[in-house]
Amino acid sequence: MYRRGFLPPIGSLVAFECAARHESFSRAAEELNLTQSAVSRQIRTLEEVVGVALFERVRQRVVLSEAGRAYLADVRRSLGDLGDATHRVMGFAGTRGVLELAVLPTFGTRWLVPRLPRFLALNPDVTVDLAARIEPFDFADEPFDAAIHVGQPVWAGGVLEHLMDEEVVPVGPPDWLTARGLSTRADLAALPLLHQSTRPSAWADWFASVGVATEAAWRGPRLDQFSMVAEAAACGMGAALVPRFLIEEELASGRLVQLFPEPLATRSAYYVVHPASKGRSALLKAFEEWIVAEAKADASPSPPLAAGP
């Protein structure tokens, strides 16, 4: 709940931020299409509200006072939040609603976005906004209606619904099946291995699951996103363990092939999450039912390998 008595005029805050950025009332006046005296009046009004000097004059320049520097960061954040909120509410024009989703970057790019047109076809007056988030966050501090989460079914203040379990498969460029002489699983340990940075033990777990004892499972470059890992594998940098559903396009086109048939079931799963503190809107309910149905439709058995030992 905001305190009305502590809210200065928005024009004064804008003038303050602009003058602080330029360290000049005259340049702020040019940017804001005001006179210099108008900017000075706005700053003076703000200083009267807060009761402290926000600028000091040093050799005919204006510089922020200590109080002004402390205030500026909060003012910038508040102006940014207000601008973002205004932009979001403008998105409601001519629509039945706007759905704000936080998504895992590769999941959003490789799985969700290609399927979203089907949801929008069922809900033609809806706008869906996507933003990338990797870690869980507090819904009270973010504007999102829901999020996609991978890992364990734990999210403080969140209600989770299971989408799919995760299996990763060993993949590489197609010429590796012949040029690299991959006849046994142990042969793979002698080749470059790519790692997704949050899954450092994946290769060690996979080799253990196929009965290969090797210390080589920990070596190799680490990449931040599965999309990077998949592209690096397709370019021949190394073999990778990637969830099959994230590389459907590469497998279909032949840019990547599954090197051995054994997948690795990880301890992670994918979930759609919404805040427990807010009831689900009809739009959010429709989206969650749709995405769960899409995930279940994808849970059919994987097609047979096109090639591999």
mmCIF file of C-alpha atoms in Angstrom:
data_model
loop_
_atom_site.group_PDB
_atom_site.id
_atom_site.type_symbol
_atom_site.label_atom_id
_atom_site.label_comp_id
_atom_site.label_asym_id
_atom_site.label_seq_id
_atom_site.Cartn_x
_atom_site.Cartn_y
_atom_site.Cartn_z
ATOM 1 C CA MET A 1 0.000 0.000 0.000
ATOM 2 C CA TYR A 2 1.522 3.286 -1.050
ATOM 3 C CA ARG A 3 1.516 6.416 1.161
ATOM 4 C CA ARG A 4 -0.149 9.255 -0.678
ATOM 5 C CA GLY A 5 1.552 11.911 1.410
ATOM 6 C CA PHE A 6 4.974 10.760 0.181
ATOM 7 C CA LEU A 7 4.204 10.727 -3.546
ATOM 8 C CA PRO A 8 5.834 13.665 -5.374
ATOM 9 C CA PRO A 9 4.552 14.820 -8.784
ATOM 10 C CA ILE A 10 5.599 12.436 -11.558
ATOM 11 C CA GLY A 11 6.917 15.364 -13.605
ATOM 12 C CA SER A 12 9.338 16.246 -10.819
ATOM 13 C CA LEU A 13 10.655 12.676 -10.709
ATOM 14 C CA VAL A 14 11.151 12.605 -14.479
ATOM 15 C CA ALA A 15 12.966 15.945 -14.388
ATOM 16 C CA PHE A 16 15.150 14.759 -11.508
ATOM 17 C CA GLU A 17 16.143 11.528 -13.261
ATOM 18 C CA CYS A 18 16.937 13.349 -16.503
ATOM 19 C CA ALA A 19 18.945 16.101 -14.812
ATOM 20 C CA ALA A 20 20.855 13.519 -12.763
ATOM 21 C CA ARG A 21 21.692 11.508 -15.884
ATOM 22 C CA HIS A 22 23.033 14.555 -17.737
ATOM 23 C CA GLU A 23 24.349 16.418 -14.665
ATOM 24 C CA SER A 24 22.831 19.424 -16.362
ATOM 25 C CA PHE A 25 19.505 21.244 -16.041
ATOM 26 C CA SER A 26 19.887 22.749 -19.510
ATOM 27 C CA ARG A 27 20.465 19.375 -21.228
ATOM 28 C CA ALA A 28 17.562 17.890 -19.270
ATOM 29 C CA ALA A 29 15.413 20.771 -20.523
ATOM 30 C CA GLU A 30 16.407 19.979 -24.123
ATOM 31 C CA GLU A 31 15.532 16.298 -23.734
ATOM 32 C CA LEU A 32 12.207 16.992 -22.023
ATOM 33 C CA ASN A 33 11.309 19.880 -24.358
ATOM 34 C CA LEU A 34 11.021 22.271 -21.409
ATOM 35 C CA THR A 35 12.729 25.477 -20.440
ATOM 36 C CA GLN A 36 15.638 25.365 -18.024
ATOM 37 C CA SER A 37 13.630 27.338 -15.497
ATOM 38 C CA ALA A 38 10.806 24.771 -15.732
ATOM 39 C CA VAL A 39 13.247 21.973 -14.954
ATOM 40 C CA SER A 40 14.626 23.988 -12.043
ATOM 41 C CA ARG A 41 11.103 24.473 -10.673
ATOM 42 C CA GLN A 42 10.405 20.738 -10.929
ATOM 43 C CA ILE A 43 13.600 19.934 -9.039
ATOM 44 C CA ARG A 44 12.849 22.585 -6.417
ATOM 45 C CA THR A 45 9.343 21.155 -5.920
ATOM 46 C CA LEU A 46 10.824 17.681 -5.418
ATOM 47 C CA GLU A 47 13.412 18.970 -2.944
ATOM 48 C CA GLU A 48 10.618 20.657 -0.967
ATOM 49 C CA VAL A 49 8.735 17.366 -0.819
ATOM 50 C CA VAL A 50 11.713 15.296 0.357
ATOM 51 C CA GLY A 51 13.171 18.028 2.535
ATOM 52 C CA VAL A 52 16.783 17.641 1.373
ATOM 53 C CA ALA A 53 18.956 19.069 -1.397
ATOM 54 C CA LEU A 54 19.276 16.591 -4.258
ATOM 55 C CA PHE A 55 21.906 18.548 -6.224
ATOM 56 C CA GLU A 56 24.946 20.613 -5.374
ATOM 57 C CA ARG A 57 26.576 23.236 -7.573
ATOM 58 C CA VAL A 58 30.271 22.563 -8.233
ATOM 59 C CA ARG A 59 32.137 24.916 -10.591
ATOM 60 C CA GLN A 60 28.972 25.930 -12.398
ATOM 61 C CA ARG A 61 27.885 22.300 -12.766
ATOM 62 C CA VAL A 62 25.173 20.481 -10.903
ATOM 63 C CA VAL A 63 26.130 17.185 -9.293
ATOM 64 C CA LEU A 64 24.082 14.843 -7.183
ATOM 65 C CA SER A 65 24.285 15.212 -3.440
ATOM 66 C CA GLU A 66 24.746 12.115 -1.321
ATOM 67 C CA ALA A 67 20.983 12.049 -0.708
ATOM 68 C CA GLY A 68 20.357 12.542 -4.426
ATOM 69 C CA ARG A 69 22.523 9.541 -5.340
ATOM 70 C CA ALA A 70 20.675 7.358 -2.857
ATOM 71 C CA TYR A 71 17.295 8.563 -4.146
ATOM 72 C CA LEU A 72 18.152 8.227 -7.833
ATOM 73 C CA ALA A 73 18.376 4.424 -7.883
ATOM 74 C CA ASP A 74 14.902 4.081 -6.353
ATOM 75 C CA VAL A 75 13.427 6.725 -8.645
ATOM 76 C CA ARG A 76 14.825 5.007 -11.745
ATOM 77 C CA ARG A 77 13.485 1.652 -10.626
ATOM 78 C CA SER A 78 10.061 3.115 -9.855
ATOM 79 C CA LEU A 79 9.851 4.951 -13.176
ATOM 80 C CA GLY A 80 10.902 1.778 -14.974
ATOM 81 C CA ASP A 81 8.281 -0.281 -13.126
ATOM 82 C CA LEU A 82 5.596 2.302 -13.911
ATOM 83 C CA GLY A 83 6.571 2.337 -17.587
ATOM 84 C CA ASP A 84 6.513 -1.476 -17.746
ATOM 85 C CA ALA A 85 3.124 -1.616 -16.005
ATOM 86 C CA THR A 86 1.693 0.943 -18.414
ATOM 87 C CA HIS A 87 3.032 -1.006 -21.379
ATOM 88 C CA ARG A 88 1.476 -4.193 -20.036
ATOM 89 C CA VAL A 89 -1.955 -2.670 -19.483
ATOM 90 C CA MET A 90 -1.877 -1.170 -22.986
ATOM 91 C CA GLY A 91 -1.570 -4.757 -24.227
ATOM 92 C CA PHE A 92 -5.120 -5.432 -23.043
ATOM 93 C CA ALA A 93 -6.547 -3.183 -25.757
ATOM 94 C CA GLY A 94 -8.724 -5.241 -28.104
ATOM 95 C CA THR A 95 -7.967 -8.524 -26.310
ATOM 96 C CA ARG A 96 -9.747 -10.874 -23.932
ATOM 97 C CA GLY A 97 -6.678 -10.845 -21.717
ATOM 98 C CA VAL A 98 -2.901 -10.982 -21.451
ATOM 99 C CA LEU A 99 -1.016 -13.965 -20.056
ATOM 100 C CA GLU A 100 2.417 -13.212 -18.598
ATOM 101 C CA LEU A 101 4.644 -16.308 -18.547
ATOM 102 C CA ALA A 102 8.164 -16.881 -17.229
ATOM 103 C CA VAL A 103 9.792 -19.652 -19.253
ATOM 104 C CA LEU A 104 13.060 -21.534 -19.328
ATOM 105 C CA PRO A 105 14.950 -20.172 -22.362
ATOM 106 C CA THR A 106 15.534 -23.396 -24.311
ATOM 107 C CA PHE A 107 12.189 -24.901 -23.300
ATOM 108 C CA GLY A 108 10.469 -21.740 -24.493
ATOM 109 C CA THR A 109 12.330 -21.563 -27.800
ATOM 110 C CA ARG A 110 12.415 -25.250 -28.690
ATOM 111 C CA TRP A 111 9.181 -26.651 -27.234
ATOM 112 C CA LEU A 112 6.656 -24.011 -26.164
ATOM 113 C CA VAL A 113 6.860 -21.384 -28.905
ATOM 114 C CA PRO A 114 6.379 -23.855 -31.803
ATOM 115 C CA ARG A 115 3.190 -25.089 -30.094
ATOM 116 C CA LEU A 116 1.785 -21.726 -28.972
ATOM 117 C CA PRO A 117 -0.037 -21.070 -32.274
ATOM 118 C CA ARG A 118 -2.325 -23.985 -31.388
ATOM 119 C CA PHE A 119 -3.236 -22.333 -28.080
ATOM 120 C CA LEU A 120 -3.767 -18.967 -29.766
ATOM 121 C CA ALA A 121 -5.968 -20.587 -32.407
ATOM 122 C CA LEU A 122 -8.206 -21.800 -29.571
ATOM 123 C CA ASN A 123 -8.000 -18.403 -27.844
ATOM 124 C CA PRO A 124 -7.747 -15.834 -30.664
ATOM 125 C CA ASP A 125 -8.367 -12.774 -28.465
ATOM 126 C CA VAL A 126 -5.538 -13.561 -26.049
ATOM 127 C CA THR A 127 -2.026 -12.132 -25.916
ATOM 128 C CA VAL A 128 0.780 -14.264 -24.470
ATOM 129 C CA ASP A 129 3.929 -12.489 -23.247
ATOM 130 C CA LEU A 130 7.043 -14.581 -22.590
ATOM 131 C CA ALA A 131 10.115 -13.688 -20.552
ATOM 132 C CA ALA A 132 13.117 -15.885 -19.799
ATOM 133 C CA ARG A 133 13.725 -16.925 -16.199
ATOM 134 C CA ILE A 134 16.051 -19.725 -15.102
ATOM 135 C CA GLU A 135 15.626 -19.781 -11.330
ATOM 136 C CA PRO A 136 12.471 -19.771 -9.173
ATOM 137 C CA PHE A 137 11.393 -16.320 -8.012
ATOM 138 C CA ASP A 138 8.828 -14.745 -5.707
ATOM 139 C CA PHE A 139 5.605 -14.208 -7.640
ATOM 140 C CA ALA A 140 4.873 -11.257 -5.343
ATOM 141 C CA ASP A 141 7.870 -9.431 -6.816
ATOM 142 C CA GLU A 142 7.247 -10.261 -10.482
ATOM 143 C CA PRO A 143 4.338 -9.596 -12.868
ATOM 144 C CA PHE A 144 3.981 -13.207 -14.031
ATOM 145 C CA ASP A 145 0.793 -15.262 -13.997
ATOM 146 C CA ALA A 146 2.676 -18.558 -14.272
ATOM 147 C CA ALA A 147 6.115 -20.036 -14.880
ATOM 148 C CA ILE A 148 7.764 -23.135 -16.291
ATOM 149 C CA HIS A 149 9.995 -24.887 -13.774
ATOM 150 C CA VAL A 150 12.477 -27.742 -14.144
ATOM 151 C CA GLY A 151 13.853 -29.710 -11.230
ATOM 152 C CA GLN A 152 12.101 -31.022 -8.147
ATOM 153 C CA PRO A 153 8.424 -30.153 -7.447
ATOM 154 C CA VAL A 154 9.388 -27.351 -5.067
ATOM 155 C CA TRP A 155 8.538 -23.655 -5.476
ATOM 156 C CA ALA A 156 7.883 -21.472 -2.432
ATOM 157 C CA GLY A 157 4.375 -20.048 -2.664
ATOM 158 C CA GLY A 158 3.683 -21.881 -5.925
ATOM 159 C CA VAL A 159 1.186 -24.512 -7.051
ATOM 160 C CA LEU A 160 2.890 -26.958 -9.419
ATOM 161 C CA GLU A 161 1.376 -29.214 -12.053
ATOM 162 C CA HIS A 162 3.512 -31.890 -13.676
ATOM 163 C CA LEU A 163 4.170 -31.598 -17.408
ATOM 164 C CA MET A 164 6.768 -34.247 -18.221
ATOM 165 C CA ASP A 165 9.682 -36.192 -16.846
ATOM 166 C CA GLU A 166 13.061 -35.725 -18.417
ATOM 167 C CA GLU A 167 15.248 -38.170 -20.303
ATOM 168 C CA VAL A 168 18.478 -37.105 -21.960
ATOM 169 C CA VAL A 169 19.989 -38.914 -24.925
ATOM 170 C CA PRO A 170 23.589 -39.000 -26.206
ATOM 171 C CA VAL A 171 23.826 -37.125 -29.502
ATOM 172 C CA GLY A 172 26.467 -35.896 -31.908
ATOM 173 C CA PRO A 173 26.954 -34.947 -35.558
ATOM 174 C CA PRO A 174 26.019 -37.684 -38.044
ATOM 175 C CA ASP A 175 29.552 -38.315 -39.315
ATOM 176 C CA TRP A 176 30.642 -39.386 -35.831
ATOM 177 C CA LEU A 177 28.933 -42.747 -36.301
ATOM 178 C CA THR A 178 31.564 -43.702 -38.859
ATOM 179 C CA ALA A 179 34.454 -41.238 -38.709
ATOM 180 C CA ARG A 180 34.904 -41.541 -34.926
ATOM 181 C CA GLY A 181 34.741 -45.330 -34.831
ATOM 182 C CA LEU A 182 31.992 -45.560 -32.246
ATOM 183 C CA SER A 183 31.430 -49.283 -31.865
ATOM 184 C CA THR A 184 31.025 -49.472 -28.079
ATOM 185 C CA ARG A 185 29.802 -47.157 -25.342
ATOM 186 C CA ALA A 186 33.323 -47.071 -23.940
ATOM 187 C CA ASP A 187 34.559 -45.544 -27.201
ATOM 188 C CA LEU A 188 32.533 -42.440 -26.429
ATOM 189 C CA ALA A 189 34.620 -41.777 -23.320
ATOM 190 C CA ALA A 190 37.660 -41.092 -25.508
ATOM 191 C CA LEU A 191 35.862 -38.316 -27.451
ATOM 192 C CA PRO A 192 35.100 -34.690 -26.515
ATOM 193 C CA LEU A 193 32.115 -34.414 -24.173
ATOM 194 C CA LEU A 194 29.901 -31.364 -23.774
ATOM 195 C CA HIS A 195 28.252 -30.512 -20.457
ATOM 196 C CA GLN A 196 25.246 -28.388 -19.550
ATOM 197 C CA SER A 197 26.573 -26.308 -16.674
ATOM 198 C CA THR A 198 23.780 -27.108 -14.195
ATOM 199 C CA ARG A 199 24.065 -30.863 -14.893
ATOM 200 C CA PRO A 200 27.760 -31.538 -14.169
ATOM 201 C CA SER A 201 27.243 -35.235 -13.348
ATOM 202 C CA ALA A 202 25.105 -36.135 -16.394
ATOM 203 C CA TRP A 203 27.828 -37.902 -18.362
ATOM 204 C CA ALA A 204 29.095 -39.718 -15.283
ATOM 205 C CA ASP A 205 25.546 -40.907 -14.596
ATOM 206 C CA TRP A 206 25.050 -42.016 -18.201
ATOM 207 C CA PHE A 207 28.293 -43.987 -18.361
ATOM 208 C CA ALA A 208 27.429 -45.642 -15.040
ATOM 209 C CA SER A 209 23.984 -46.558 -16.379
ATOM 210 C CA VAL A 210 25.527 -48.374 -19.390
ATOM 211 C CA GLY A 211 28.198 -50.112 -17.309
ATOM 212 C CA VAL A 212 31.237 -48.074 -18.420
ATOM 213 C CA ALA A 213 33.757 -47.095 -15.750
ATOM 214 C CA THR A 214 35.650 -43.958 -16.810
ATOM 215 C CA GLU A 215 37.167 -40.866 -15.276
ATOM 216 C CA ALA A 216 36.712 -38.979 -18.547
ATOM 217 C CA ALA A 217 33.040 -38.283 -17.840
ATOM 218 C CA TRP A 218 33.855 -35.001 -16.084
ATOM 219 C CA ARG A 219 36.061 -33.404 -18.729
ATOM 220 C CA GLY A 220 34.978 -31.134 -21.547
ATOM 221 C CA PRO A 221 33.498 -27.666 -22.019
ATOM 222 C CA ARG A 222 30.509 -26.482 -20.019
ATOM 223 C CA LEU A 223 27.757 -24.435 -21.640
ATOM 224 C CA ASP A 224 25.001 -22.494 -19.929
ATOM 225 C CA GLN A 225 21.931 -23.478 -21.981
ATOM 226 C CA PHE A 226 20.795 -26.682 -23.661
ATOM 227 C CA SER A 227 20.386 -24.693 -26.892
ATOM 228 C CA MET A 228 24.120 -23.924 -26.785
ATOM 229 C CA VAL A 229 24.941 -27.543 -26.005
ATOM 230 C CA ALA A 230 22.855 -28.802 -28.924
ATOM 231 C CA GLU A 231 24.367 -26.324 -31.377
ATOM 232 C CA ALA A 232 27.887 -27.101 -30.204
ATOM 233 C CA ALA A 233 27.228 -30.828 -30.712
ATOM 234 C CA ALA A 234 25.798 -30.231 -34.192
ATOM 235 C CA CYS A 235 28.935 -28.239 -35.067
ATOM 236 C CA GLY A 236 31.171 -31.141 -34.019
ATOM 237 C CA MET A 237 32.545 -29.728 -30.752
ATOM 238 C CA GLY A 238 31.629 -32.883 -28.871
ATOM 239 C CA ALA A 239 28.961 -35.358 -27.876
ATOM 240 C CA ALA A 240 26.121 -34.074 -25.740
ATOM 241 C CA LEU A 241 23.395 -35.315 -23.440
ATOM 242 C CA VAL A 242 20.245 -33.365 -24.274
ATOM 243 C CA PRO A 243 16.534 -33.928 -23.579
ATOM 244 C CA ARG A 244 15.198 -35.460 -26.767
ATOM 245 C CA PHE A 245 12.124 -33.234 -26.890
ATOM 246 C CA LEU A 246 14.360 -30.144 -27.112
ATOM 247 C CA ILE A 247 16.187 -31.341 -30.242
ATOM 248 C CA GLU A 248 13.344 -32.742 -32.333
ATOM 249 C CA GLU A 249 14.203 -30.425 -35.235
ATOM 250 C CA GLU A 250 17.899 -31.355 -35.299
ATOM 251 C CA LEU A 251 17.131 -35.079 -35.133
ATOM 252 C CA ALA A 252 14.515 -34.828 -37.880
ATOM 253 C CA SER A 253 16.847 -32.883 -40.169
ATOM 254 C CA GLY A 254 19.853 -35.116 -39.447
ATOM 255 C CA ARG A 255 22.017 -32.343 -37.983
ATOM 256 C CA LEU A 256 22.201 -34.501 -34.859
ATOM 257 C CA VAL A 257 21.885 -38.241 -34.451
ATOM 258 C CA GLN A 258 21.439 -40.333 -31.340
ATOM 259 C CA LEU A 259 24.763 -42.087 -30.896
ATOM 260 C CA PHE A 260 23.550 -44.930 -28.669
ATOM 261 C CA PRO A 261 20.023 -46.050 -27.856
ATOM 262 C CA GLU A 262 20.197 -45.839 -24.050
ATOM 263 C CA PRO A 263 18.596 -42.688 -22.574
ATOM 264 C CA LEU A 264 19.274 -41.428 -19.071
ATOM 265 C CA ALA A 265 16.265 -40.697 -16.888
ATOM 266 C CA THR A 266 17.247 -37.664 -14.813
ATOM 267 C CA ARG A 267 15.950 -36.649 -11.415
ATOM 268 C CA SER A 268 14.383 -33.543 -12.967
ATOM 269 C CA ALA A 269 10.895 -32.967 -14.330
ATOM 270 C CA TYR A 270 9.096 -30.026 -15.928
ATOM 271 C CA TYR A 271 6.194 -28.257 -14.236
ATOM 272 C CA VAL A 272 3.859 -25.332 -14.849
ATOM 273 C CA VAL A 273 3.585 -23.186 -11.714
ATOM 274 C CA HIS A 274 1.182 -20.457 -10.635
ATOM 275 C CA PRO A 275 1.157 -18.463 -7.379
ATOM 276 C CA ALA A 276 -0.846 -19.981 -4.549
ATOM 277 C CA SER A 277 -1.747 -16.513 -3.272
ATOM 278 C CA LYS A 278 -3.900 -15.723 -6.316
ATOM 279 C CA GLY A 279 -6.815 -17.669 -7.709
ATOM 280 C CA ARG A 280 -6.471 -18.951 -11.262
ATOM 281 C CA SER A 281 -8.182 -16.806 -13.846
ATOM 282 C CA ALA A 282 -10.216 -18.534 -16.552
ATOM 283 C CA LEU A 283 -7.442 -17.678 -19.013
ATOM 284 C CA LEU A 284 -4.698 -19.172 -16.847
ATOM 285 C CA LYS A 285 -6.800 -22.285 -16.244
ATOM 286 C CA ALA A 286 -7.278 -22.677 -20.009
ATOM 287 C CA PHE A 287 -3.539 -22.317 -20.612
ATOM 288 C CA GLU A 288 -2.551 -24.808 -17.919
ATOM 289 C CA GLU A 289 -5.041 -27.386 -19.190
ATOM 290 C CA TRP A 290 -3.760 -26.869 -22.729
ATOM 291 C CA ILE A 291 -0.047 -27.158 -21.901
ATOM 292 C CA VAL A 292 -0.609 -30.277 -19.767
ATOM 293 C CA ALA A 293 -2.493 -31.856 -22.671
ATOM 294 C CA GLU A 294 0.326 -30.936 -25.075
ATOM 295 C CA ALA A 295 2.909 -32.491 -22.769
ATOM 296 C CA LYS A 296 0.864 -35.685 -22.415
ATOM 297 C CA ALA A 297 0.493 -35.905 -26.198
ATOM 298 C CA ASP A 298 4.291 -35.762 -26.480
ATOM 299 C CA ALA A 299 4.723 -38.569 -23.962
ATOM 300 C CA SER A 300 4.134 -41.238 -26.616
ATOM 301 C CA PRO A 301 7.072 -43.635 -27.219
ATOM 302 C CA SER A 302 10.016 -42.145 -29.097
ATOM 303 C CA PRO A 303 10.436 -43.213 -32.729
ATOM 304 C CA PRO A 304 13.163 -45.766 -33.479
ATOM 305 C CA LEU A 305 16.690 -44.538 -34.106
ATOM 306 C CA ALA A 306 17.527 -43.734 -37.690
ATOM 307 C CA ALA A 307 21.125 -44.821 -37.222
ATOM 308 C CA GLY A 308 23.594 -45.871 -34.598
ATOM 309 C CA PRO A 309 25.526 -48.831 -33.324
#
